[in-house]
């Protein structure tokens, strides 16, 4: 069995603000094995970035607080570690790709130097060996003429190329865990596809584990082994990529899947939307946080928070709809129809 | 549906001078937009989509070509009245809902900004009524009128941008990546809203985006742009199901679908650009489906379809 790289247990992250304490992450649990990709999806403000920044211990304190929980990297809890101990882990064991490439590049330093610095920080090799390795990396991330590009500044690169440089830097130390926060959202589909292919290739050769944050469900279907769906600071559904896309159980997941347009559907159907707005995380609602926006909400949803119900060994969802005494509620027609058409296409392919 | 041309773009060129080099941002494009339809404009970053939109709405002195809106040449109709009329009829929605609204103005002020310029709704009550009507039209409510732009969420701001664009009762709206900055569930709300408004008000849209899946969903026809040129234009379904130009095929092959099993099999088609000679032009390969190239090249593309 594959090695467990990271395990997050009951993580709570709060922010003390002027108007009150924002409970940004409210009890997140997941684990990730060697060579696996976990995608975290969910709407804006649901706590995806806070969760991933917490794994790097990058939550600003104050206003942030690690209010409870453990982050176990190869069995060691990161929460009590000092900054100094953490900085050894960052880049060495865990690397992160941020959404905006410019925030992680130094505009006044040549691109090549930025990569060699990272390599030298983490490996005891000579400067010239590091340079060779950096050029190799630039080549690997698909930058043409890497020797020439090595001595250019970030502003001489296009947006997509800068993002590839950021990826090269993140990979420079051969991390065991790579966290990518919306790495391709700002890119064209073609460049996005190239970068996804590259990440998978590198994952295959170096057995990297990847946490991939995105709100593009197409990208999730492409890269993920497992998917965590977040809502209001909690994981509300967790499963393999097939569990989530072909057998979704949480009404919020239904809403997400339904809001994507279906390219093969010729009929003019309205897109499914999730009504209302996300809850206030200073005063999270009583019961199920999704209740107010859930057209299938039950009376109990306004009273008691649902536990994670087990659907299968790989699949869990936090909704009272899965309780044995709940009425039998089907997913919305538009989602059912789409899944059926995907599965029918799949069956045809195998004939 | 009888098709009226509301907009005709003829041999439009928009060049920019950058030091000693000339950037051919838009390089000789021609297309029509029919009344009441949505034309999607797609292509990679920097291919000239925004420049096309901005040239049409008369933000630039165009380098060459003609833009005819409702039968009148946009860049030569000089009477003040005609200009004002044009400024009312054509509006633009911008990509970034955060940057395009003044955070120090209330929603009401943002929406009614154009009224003064055009001398509309001078009576305060009338003005108020129109503001409320617009807020309702985009799914906001009257209480939002006194809130400042920075107090709105991304989706709400984009609705506000749409309300502002509608405030002068336009007939033609250029939407430049109106949903790219939003997350999927809010994208769906905004797209549904744009479709509803189109039905209610008979609006015509030029919808600019790089997200092909939403474009396919919202558009009647799609134009595919690459390095300042339109390479292929046709009905959305034809472009999606029967693309001819290799660039279109490559673009389509790169869209990830929310279907993990098919994603495992997806093969991306790389694109190798082939410069066209001077005599390249548009060939009609199907009804209303045009491809840019030389006769010989287009024929080889068709036969390998
Ligand atoms: N420094 C901070 N101070 C106060 N609140 C914060 C801070 N950082 C994040 N939050 C809050 O925590 C919640 C979760 O934010 P987070 O950035 O994780 O969202 P997200 O899921 O990554 O959203 P997006 O898709 O927009 O990136 C939000 O309500 C946000 O306002
Ligand atoms: N005012 C300007 N001066 C000089 N060059 C410009 C100007 N506006 C645009 N360009 C250039 O023209 C080309 C087309 O730009 P445009 O903004 O139209 O692209 P786009 O297709 O909208 O791209 P994106 O998807 O990134 O918004 C680019 O090379 C751009 O750098
Ligand atoms: Mg985020
Ligand atoms: Mg643009």
XYZ file of C-alpha atoms and ligand atoms in Angstrom:
720
model
C 0.000 0.000 0.000
C 1.134 3.519 -0.812
C 2.717 5.615 1.885
C 0.602 8.237 3.632
C 2.286 11.595 3.053
C -0.014 13.974 4.826
C -2.917 13.639 7.187
C -5.043 16.559 8.330
C -7.134 15.973 11.425
C -9.953 18.231 12.572
C -8.191 21.412 11.424
C -9.700 24.709 12.589
C -8.315 28.062 11.439
C -9.763 31.344 12.680
C -9.123 35.006 11.967
C -9.669 37.654 14.614
C -11.116 40.647 12.818
C -12.646 43.935 13.816
C -16.175 42.619 13.421
C -15.568 39.256 15.074
C -13.818 35.913 14.696
C -14.012 34.485 11.174
C -14.158 30.694 11.389
C -12.576 30.159 7.985
C -11.785 26.452 8.376
C -14.080 24.477 10.657
C -12.894 20.923 11.160
C -11.243 19.711 7.970
C -10.059 16.089 7.690
C -8.266 14.397 4.818
C -5.263 12.267 3.997
C -3.093 12.006 0.954
C -0.904 9.143 -0.236
C 2.334 9.118 -2.162
C 1.891 9.913 -5.857
C -1.765 10.871 -5.470
C -3.592 14.049 -6.432
C -6.309 15.510 -4.245
C -8.405 18.284 -5.770
C -10.123 20.752 -3.465
C -13.144 22.468 -5.014
C -15.735 24.866 -3.692
C -16.978 28.387 -4.145
C -15.100 31.563 -3.440
C -14.559 32.031 0.299
C -15.159 28.392 1.229
C -11.692 28.041 2.784
C -9.642 26.372 0.066
C -6.714 28.781 0.213
C -6.771 29.021 3.993
C -6.591 25.223 4.219
C -3.673 24.986 1.823
C -1.842 27.934 3.357
C -2.248 26.254 6.733
C -0.438 23.146 5.445
C 2.526 25.408 4.682
C 2.031 27.193 8.017
C 1.627 30.408 6.057
C -1.383 31.791 7.932
C -0.461 35.293 9.149
C -0.555 35.377 12.956
C -2.242 37.672 13.935
C -4.976 37.831 12.733
C -4.889 34.052 12.100
C -4.986 31.305 14.725
C -4.581 27.559 14.373
C -7.530 27.024 16.691
C -7.471 23.221 16.736
C -6.337 20.112 14.915
C -3.224 18.471 13.581
C -1.339 18.515 10.301
C 0.736 15.352 10.174
C 3.515 15.273 7.593
C 4.952 11.758 7.549
C 3.584 11.426 11.061
C 4.998 14.696 12.500
C 2.567 17.426 13.514
C 3.493 20.723 11.832
C 1.356 22.973 14.024
C 3.772 23.222 16.977
C 6.869 23.644 14.777
C 8.846 26.894 14.924
C 9.296 29.149 11.892
C 12.849 27.944 11.556
C 11.828 24.310 11.539
C 9.032 25.082 9.099
C 11.274 26.898 6.644
C 13.302 23.698 6.264
C 10.128 21.831 5.398
C 8.905 24.462 2.938
C 10.431 23.832 -0.440
C 12.129 20.683 0.793
C 9.129 18.534 1.643
C 6.288 20.836 0.612
C 6.255 23.387 -2.221
C 3.467 25.695 -3.167
C 2.399 27.301 -6.432
C 0.363 30.436 -5.816
C -2.389 31.685 -8.056
C -0.630 34.864 -9.110
C 2.838 34.031 -10.476
C 4.120 37.552 -9.850
C 3.676 37.219 -6.079
C 6.188 34.390 -6.003
C 8.735 35.823 -8.421
C 11.234 38.512 -7.568
C 10.937 41.100 -10.361
C 14.494 42.371 -9.851
C 16.242 38.995 -10.005
C 16.980 36.997 -13.130
C 14.717 34.003 -13.541
C 17.544 31.478 -13.639
C 19.069 32.766 -10.439
C 15.738 32.454 -8.642
C 15.656 28.775 -9.530
C 19.296 28.035 -8.631
C 18.845 29.744 -5.253
C 16.065 27.328 -4.403
C 18.107 24.360 -5.554
C 21.124 25.498 -3.522
C 18.983 25.986 -0.434
C 17.908 22.398 -0.505
C 20.761 20.466 -2.060
C 24.452 20.399 -1.339
C 25.722 20.788 -4.871
C 27.939 23.354 -6.576
C 26.613 26.549 -8.169
C 27.424 25.319 -11.671
C 25.664 22.008 -11.068
C 22.667 23.923 -9.779
C 22.660 26.023 -12.937
C 22.619 22.927 -15.113
C 19.742 21.579 -13.090
C 17.838 24.891 -13.369
C 18.182 24.953 -17.163
C 17.014 21.361 -17.253
C 13.946 22.371 -15.256
C 13.153 25.324 -17.518
C 13.349 22.955 -20.428
C 11.082 20.475 -18.650
C 8.379 23.100 -18.057
C 8.416 23.838 -21.771
C 10.322 27.137 -21.900
C 12.013 27.353 -25.308
C 15.712 28.394 -25.412
C 16.188 27.792 -21.676
C 19.869 28.824 -21.713
C 18.899 32.253 -23.045
C 15.819 32.547 -20.857
C 17.913 31.659 -17.811
C 19.383 35.157 -17.720
C 16.203 37.132 -18.378
C 13.951 38.934 -15.895
C 10.340 37.933 -15.116
C 8.865 40.908 -17.018
C 10.400 39.570 -20.213
C 8.188 36.480 -19.916
C 4.513 36.215 -20.904
C 1.936 35.368 -18.228
C 1.833 31.697 -19.110
C 5.627 31.443 -19.200
C 5.915 33.102 -15.786
C 3.513 30.586 -14.349
C 5.708 27.821 -15.791
C 8.731 29.387 -14.138
C 6.881 29.381 -10.822
C 6.164 25.716 -11.375
C 9.830 25.083 -12.172
C 10.793 26.767 -8.891
C 8.233 24.756 -6.963
C 9.631 21.573 -8.443
C 13.286 22.591 -7.998
C 13.612 20.901 -4.626
C 11.804 17.680 -5.590
C 9.065 18.215 -3.001
C 7.172 15.248 -1.609
C 4.028 17.349 -1.551
C 3.131 20.037 -4.062
C 0.276 22.414 -3.289
C -1.061 24.239 -6.326
C -3.608 26.993 -5.621
C -5.459 27.747 -8.872
C -2.244 27.367 -10.880
C -3.933 27.495 -14.263
C -7.014 29.654 -13.740
C -5.483 32.677 -15.448
C -4.156 30.709 -18.417
C -5.518 29.807 -21.829
C -6.841 26.295 -22.262
C -3.924 25.277 -24.451
C -1.267 26.379 -21.995
C -3.341 25.009 -19.146
C -3.394 21.619 -20.842
C 0.404 21.702 -21.285
C 0.949 22.503 -17.626
C -1.398 19.783 -16.430
C 0.393 17.272 -18.642
C 3.722 18.384 -17.223
C 2.579 18.109 -13.618
C 1.342 14.592 -14.231
C 4.564 13.612 -15.929
C 6.639 14.878 -13.030
C 4.327 13.188 -10.582
C 4.843 9.895 -12.330
C 8.626 10.084 -12.237
C 9.080 11.520 -8.749
C 5.978 10.134 -6.979
C 5.018 13.636 -5.830
C 1.701 14.022 -4.022
C -0.322 16.991 -5.251
C -3.059 19.095 -3.697
C -4.762 20.945 -6.515
C -7.140 23.795 -5.783
C -9.412 24.950 -8.549
C -13.000 25.772 -9.282
C -12.813 24.372 -12.788
C -14.510 20.977 -12.649
C -13.069 20.004 -16.023
C -9.581 20.416 -14.594
C -10.559 18.376 -11.545
C -11.814 15.545 -13.742
C -8.520 15.687 -15.583
C -6.027 15.693 -12.714
C -7.609 14.319 -9.554
C -7.524 10.898 -7.964
C -9.563 12.133 -5.018
C -11.793 15.163 -4.604
C -12.752 17.166 -1.514
C -15.732 19.475 -1.957
C -15.602 22.375 0.497
C -18.460 24.498 1.709
C -18.296 27.184 4.416
C -15.006 25.962 5.881
C -15.809 22.257 5.905
C -15.401 19.315 3.574
C -18.954 18.318 2.719
C -18.173 15.507 0.299
C -15.055 13.434 -0.175
C -14.404 10.615 -2.574
C -12.560 9.309 -5.603
C -12.926 11.398 -8.727
C -15.401 8.842 -10.071
C -17.440 8.872 -6.825
C -17.823 12.636 -6.995
C -18.538 12.981 -10.706
C -20.723 9.919 -11.308
C -22.330 9.339 -7.914
C -22.485 12.702 -6.107
C -24.481 12.664 -2.878
C -24.313 16.152 -1.414
C -26.783 18.738 -2.751
C -24.009 21.329 -2.914
C -21.993 19.012 -5.177
C -25.120 18.611 -7.319
C -25.298 22.377 -7.610
C -21.662 22.643 -8.638
C -21.950 19.933 -11.273
C -25.203 21.380 -12.600
C -23.802 24.855 -13.084
C -21.336 23.681 -15.737
C -22.652 23.950 -19.281
C -22.985 20.681 -21.123
C -21.220 20.976 -24.446
C -23.032 18.144 -26.138
C -26.474 19.268 -25.168
C -28.076 21.114 -28.053
C -31.276 22.020 -26.244
C -31.479 25.467 -24.744
C -31.565 24.618 -21.097
C -30.959 27.047 -18.307
C -27.913 26.387 -16.210
C -28.610 25.111 -12.746
C -27.670 27.643 -10.100
C -27.317 27.564 -6.359
C -29.628 30.218 -4.928
C -28.597 32.640 -2.189
C -25.201 33.590 -0.838
C -22.615 31.813 1.312
C -23.114 32.008 5.083
C -21.395 34.460 7.345
C -18.429 32.649 8.873
C -18.388 34.938 11.903
C -21.765 33.503 12.897
C -21.971 30.152 11.110
C -25.575 28.971 10.993
C -26.926 26.359 13.343
C -27.343 22.883 11.835
C -26.227 22.262 8.249
C -24.461 25.374 6.919
C -25.884 24.700 3.448
C -29.519 24.404 4.602
C -30.631 27.920 3.672
C -29.560 27.383 0.058
C -30.588 23.768 -0.200
C -33.851 23.125 -2.021
C -33.889 19.632 -0.508
C -33.333 20.773 3.086
C -35.035 18.743 5.812
C -36.309 20.109 9.126
C -33.361 18.591 10.958
C -30.942 20.577 8.751
C -31.871 23.725 10.657
C -31.319 22.049 14.025
C -28.355 19.715 13.927
C -25.133 19.561 11.979
C -24.987 16.332 9.949
C -22.072 13.935 10.471
C -20.028 12.533 7.573
C -22.079 9.603 6.314
C -20.237 6.751 4.696
C -21.362 5.969 1.168
C -18.576 3.484 0.445
C -15.037 2.793 1.648
C -13.808 5.703 -0.463
C -16.813 8.012 -0.430
C -18.281 10.199 2.348
C -20.813 13.032 2.416
C -22.002 15.372 5.132
C -25.741 15.562 4.514
C -28.804 14.348 6.404
C -30.167 13.110 3.084
C -28.006 10.033 3.616
C -29.596 9.167 6.952
C -31.547 5.921 6.728
C -34.756 7.622 7.862
C -34.523 10.455 5.357
C -36.880 10.560 2.385
C -35.420 9.261 -0.820
C -34.345 12.325 -2.771
C -32.845 12.095 -6.238
C -30.275 14.479 -7.648
C -31.650 17.212 -9.953
C -32.724 16.010 -13.361
C -30.112 18.057 -15.240
C -27.268 16.479 -13.270
C -28.697 12.961 -13.605
C -29.123 13.386 -17.332
C -25.604 14.598 -17.827
C -24.055 11.790 -15.801
C -26.124 9.268 -17.731
C -24.939 10.674 -21.020
C -21.297 10.534 -19.890
C -21.722 6.940 -18.798
C -23.542 6.009 -21.998
C -20.673 7.461 -24.005
C -18.259 5.451 -21.910
C -20.208 2.245 -22.506
C -20.251 2.946 -26.229
C -16.515 3.430 -26.177
C -16.049 -0.040 -24.740
C -18.279 -1.733 -27.310
C -36.073 34.421 -37.899
C -35.282 37.027 -40.519
C -31.758 38.162 -40.115
C -30.980 41.844 -39.885
C -27.381 42.880 -39.773
C -27.034 45.171 -36.775
C -23.259 45.415 -37.093
C -20.908 45.012 -40.023
C -17.156 44.916 -39.506
C -15.321 45.328 -42.784
C -11.601 44.762 -43.224
C -10.865 46.185 -39.787
C -7.248 46.803 -38.888
C -6.087 48.094 -35.546
C -2.340 48.526 -35.293
C -0.341 49.855 -32.351
C 3.080 51.412 -32.533
C 5.474 50.215 -29.861
C 8.841 51.877 -30.359
C 9.946 50.884 -33.822
C 7.714 47.816 -34.079
C 4.138 47.723 -35.278
C 1.800 45.440 -33.339
C -0.950 44.202 -35.618
C -3.448 43.621 -32.813
C -6.319 43.280 -35.269
C -5.267 42.493 -38.792
C -7.934 42.709 -41.444
C -11.002 41.054 -39.992
C -14.531 41.090 -41.369
C -17.734 39.766 -39.869
C -21.401 40.623 -39.337
C -23.519 40.449 -36.210
C -27.245 39.833 -36.578
C -29.885 41.524 -34.503
C -30.835 39.545 -31.394
C -28.038 36.995 -31.622
C -24.964 36.297 -29.523
C -21.691 36.119 -31.369
C -18.926 34.552 -29.283
C -15.347 35.684 -29.894
C -12.696 33.263 -28.631
C -8.947 32.857 -28.880
C -5.797 32.790 -26.801
C -4.573 35.639 -24.643
C -3.277 38.545 -26.714
C -4.921 37.475 -29.995
C -6.837 40.755 -30.258
C -10.292 40.052 -28.797
C -10.498 43.102 -26.521
C -8.977 45.312 -29.185
C -11.705 44.187 -31.583
C -14.383 45.087 -29.022
C -12.799 48.413 -28.235
C -12.450 49.335 -31.890
C -16.102 48.538 -32.507
C -17.269 50.738 -29.637
C -15.136 53.544 -30.979
C -12.480 53.763 -28.276
C -9.727 53.932 -30.873
C -9.042 55.646 -34.155
C -9.016 52.552 -36.255
C -6.078 51.959 -38.580
C -8.194 50.836 -41.525
C -11.563 49.416 -42.409
C -15.180 50.231 -41.655
C -17.573 49.567 -38.829
C -21.201 49.957 -39.764
C -23.729 49.976 -36.917
C -27.408 50.069 -37.883
C -26.418 51.171 -41.342
C -24.205 54.057 -40.200
C -20.447 54.242 -40.205
C -19.338 54.444 -36.587
C -16.135 56.332 -37.185
C -17.479 58.953 -39.566
C -20.903 59.869 -38.170
C -19.869 63.136 -36.728
C -23.010 65.000 -35.744
C -23.247 65.336 -31.978
C -26.710 63.879 -31.893
C -25.675 60.804 -33.860
C -22.703 60.307 -31.589
C -24.848 60.476 -28.472
C -27.306 58.057 -29.992
C -24.464 55.617 -30.723
C -23.074 55.968 -27.200
C -26.455 54.991 -25.813
C -27.088 52.100 -28.114
C -23.779 50.322 -27.703
C -22.427 49.436 -24.269
C -19.566 47.387 -22.886
C -19.314 45.104 -19.833
C -15.773 44.731 -18.597
C -13.849 41.683 -17.480
C -12.862 42.665 -13.994
C -15.799 43.378 -11.711
C -13.377 44.711 -9.101
C -11.491 47.205 -11.219
C -14.287 48.510 -13.410
C -16.474 50.059 -10.689
C -15.531 53.082 -8.622
C -15.485 51.859 -4.998
C -16.387 55.312 -3.677
C -19.667 55.428 -5.535
C -22.915 53.820 -4.438
C -24.637 51.305 -6.680
C -27.301 53.915 -7.455
C -24.714 56.485 -8.490
C -22.891 53.969 -10.651
C -26.034 52.957 -12.480
C -27.304 56.505 -13.013
C -23.998 58.053 -14.054
C -24.977 58.043 -17.715
C -28.365 59.691 -17.131
C -26.872 63.162 -16.612
C -24.659 62.956 -19.664
C -27.639 62.052 -21.793
C -30.116 64.293 -19.994
C -32.379 61.400 -19.030
C -34.718 61.007 -16.043
C -34.101 64.521 -14.730
C -36.873 64.212 -12.202
C -35.522 62.593 -9.037
C -38.447 60.245 -8.601
C -38.231 59.064 -12.168
C -34.543 58.496 -11.737
C -35.055 56.517 -8.533
C -37.669 54.386 -10.217
C -35.354 53.588 -13.109
C -32.498 52.683 -10.731
C -34.721 50.261 -8.821
C -36.015 48.769 -12.034
C -32.458 48.136 -13.225
C -31.378 46.632 -9.907
C -34.344 44.268 -10.041
C -33.624 43.380 -13.635
C -30.218 42.036 -12.633
C -31.425 40.219 -9.517
C -30.402 42.809 -6.920
C -32.880 44.762 -4.810
C -33.716 48.372 -4.026
C -31.815 48.350 -0.742
C -28.621 47.759 -2.689
C -28.889 51.223 -4.262
C -27.205 52.952 -1.335
C -24.432 50.438 -0.854
C -20.910 51.107 -2.042
C -19.363 48.963 -4.756
C -16.773 47.501 -2.395
C -19.533 46.058 -0.222
C -20.658 43.718 -2.990
C -19.395 40.216 -3.744
C -17.798 39.421 -7.101
C -21.010 38.110 -8.623
C -23.000 41.063 -7.326
C -20.458 43.501 -8.733
C -20.677 41.882 -12.114
C -24.485 42.260 -11.910
C -23.958 45.908 -11.095
C -21.717 46.244 -14.161
C -24.509 44.713 -16.220
C -27.101 47.073 -14.695
C -24.888 50.012 -15.608
C -24.528 48.723 -19.165
C -28.319 48.430 -19.418
C -29.042 51.853 -17.937
C -29.243 53.669 -21.263
C -31.409 50.993 -22.909
C -28.772 49.821 -25.375
C -29.477 47.418 -28.205
C -25.944 46.058 -28.518
C -23.660 44.928 -25.695
C -20.014 43.966 -25.917
C -19.286 41.690 -22.976
C -15.507 41.372 -22.586
C -14.852 38.272 -20.485
C -17.723 39.102 -18.131
C -17.468 35.856 -16.180
C -13.808 34.863 -16.232
C -13.136 36.265 -12.759
C -16.096 34.492 -11.150
C -16.489 30.973 -9.793
C -18.602 28.364 -11.600
C -21.808 28.714 -9.634
C -21.774 32.502 -10.024
C -20.772 32.217 -13.679
C -23.947 30.230 -14.204
C -26.052 32.946 -12.540
C -24.546 35.686 -14.697
C -24.887 33.664 -17.895
C -28.539 32.867 -17.128
C -29.112 36.556 -16.434
C -27.545 37.630 -19.726
C -29.711 35.108 -21.578
C -32.907 36.255 -19.831
C -32.183 39.907 -20.535
C -31.516 39.092 -24.145
C -34.907 37.424 -24.463
C -36.764 40.209 -22.659
C -35.073 43.117 -24.391
C -34.043 41.700 -27.743
C -30.398 42.508 -27.035
C -27.530 41.613 -29.316
C -24.277 40.444 -27.713
C -20.681 40.234 -28.743
C -19.443 37.859 -26.063
C -15.669 37.740 -25.630
C -14.093 34.901 -23.667
C -11.375 32.336 -23.593
C -13.550 29.777 -21.812
C -14.889 27.812 -24.728
C -17.472 25.844 -22.814
C -19.454 28.877 -21.641
C -19.088 30.462 -25.076
C -20.521 27.393 -26.733
C -23.410 27.495 -24.308
C -24.322 31.153 -24.719
C -23.501 31.807 -28.385
C -25.497 31.336 -31.559
C -22.352 31.738 -33.624
C -18.671 31.669 -32.707
C -15.646 33.416 -34.246
C -12.215 31.953 -33.526
C -9.402 34.467 -33.465
C -5.645 33.932 -33.637
C -2.884 36.552 -33.896
C -5.171 39.347 -35.016
C -7.112 37.305 -37.563
C -10.416 35.493 -37.490
C -9.610 31.986 -38.679
C -13.033 30.418 -38.542
C -16.583 31.611 -37.937
C -19.855 29.725 -37.948
C -22.809 28.423 -35.965
C -21.805 27.388 -32.464
C -22.728 23.751 -33.028
C -20.833 23.587 -36.315
C -17.719 25.117 -34.805
C -17.943 22.718 -31.901
C -18.895 19.536 -33.752
C -17.440 20.105 -37.214
C -14.421 22.402 -36.912
C -12.329 22.796 -40.053
C -9.376 24.996 -39.158
C -6.563 23.121 -37.332
C -6.351 25.905 -34.753
C -10.014 25.483 -33.832
C -9.496 21.736 -33.550
C -6.513 22.259 -31.313
C -8.402 24.709 -29.107
C -11.352 22.344 -28.742
C -9.118 19.398 -27.957
C -7.711 21.268 -24.968
C -11.007 21.845 -23.121
C -11.189 19.628 -20.053
C -14.667 18.174 -19.491
C -16.262 17.314 -16.143
C -16.160 13.643 -17.098
C -13.171 11.836 -15.538
C -13.404 8.687 -17.681
C -13.299 10.626 -20.933
C -10.547 12.869 -19.528
C -8.290 9.830 -19.176
C -8.546 9.300 -22.910
C -8.472 12.895 -24.132
C -5.722 13.528 -26.638
C -4.743 17.130 -27.181
C -4.036 18.131 -30.763
C -1.047 20.491 -30.885
C -1.228 23.402 -33.310
C 1.478 24.317 -35.794
C 0.791 27.700 -37.274
C 1.064 28.029 -41.014
C 1.437 31.585 -42.395
C -1.034 32.273 -45.182
C -0.066 34.073 -48.409
C -1.523 37.480 -49.371
C -4.345 35.963 -51.397
C -5.810 34.086 -48.416
C -9.478 34.820 -47.825
C -12.664 33.333 -46.353
C -14.197 30.197 -47.847
C -17.730 29.103 -47.062
C -17.428 25.431 -46.150
C -21.007 25.011 -44.972
C -23.980 27.298 -44.649
C -22.750 30.365 -42.721
C -19.521 28.578 -41.841
C -16.387 30.366 -43.088
C -12.729 29.403 -42.875
C -9.745 31.632 -43.568
C -7.060 30.335 -45.937
C -6.280 29.649 -49.562
C -8.602 27.497 -51.605
C -6.096 24.676 -51.767
C -5.330 24.633 -48.046
C -8.968 24.901 -47.025
C -9.772 21.982 -49.319
C -7.152 19.798 -47.683
C -8.560 20.735 -44.260
C -12.062 19.844 -45.378
C -11.000 16.503 -46.757
C -9.238 15.627 -43.501
C -12.253 16.644 -41.416
N -6.335 37.382 6.663
C -7.651 37.172 6.791
N -8.396 37.887 7.659
C -9.706 37.678 7.782
N -10.402 36.771 7.092
C -9.730 36.024 6.202
C -8.322 36.182 6.005
N -7.935 35.305 5.040
C -9.052 34.642 4.666
N -10.129 35.065 5.367
C -11.507 34.569 5.233
O -11.502 33.157 5.272
C -12.502 32.627 4.408
C -11.901 31.599 3.469
O -11.053 32.258 2.536
P -10.191 31.508 1.427
O -9.218 32.490 0.901
O -9.667 30.231 1.975
O -11.293 31.211 0.329
P -11.123 30.363 -1.011
O -11.958 29.151 -0.879
O -9.682 30.160 -1.321
O -11.808 31.337 -2.069
P -11.356 31.774 -3.578
O -11.956 30.741 -4.504
O -12.042 33.094 -3.753
O -9.876 31.847 -3.646
C -13.125 33.826 3.698
O -14.337 34.142 4.340
C -12.112 34.912 3.873
O -12.735 36.172 3.895
N -3.049 50.270 -26.339
C -2.190 49.359 -26.787
N -0.927 49.687 -27.145
C -0.066 48.768 -27.613
N -0.345 47.460 -27.768
C -1.572 47.066 -27.423
C -2.554 47.971 -26.915
N -3.695 47.289 -26.665
C -3.433 46.008 -26.983
N -2.162 45.865 -27.454
C -1.551 44.604 -27.941
O -2.417 44.073 -28.914
C -2.482 42.648 -28.819
C -3.927 42.213 -28.599
O -4.347 42.620 -27.302
P -5.817 42.383 -26.758
O -5.917 43.038 -25.432
O -6.801 42.745 -27.788
O -5.816 40.785 -26.565
P -6.958 39.836 -25.998
O -7.248 38.856 -27.083
O -8.076 40.636 -25.452
O -6.172 39.069 -24.832
P -6.655 38.634 -23.357
O -7.382 37.336 -23.529
O -5.357 38.440 -22.637
O -7.504 39.740 -22.787
C -1.542 42.268 -27.686
O -0.298 41.932 -28.228
C -1.440 43.540 -26.874
O -0.223 43.580 -26.185
Mg -8.368 30.958 -2.816
Mg -8.854 40.920 -23.459
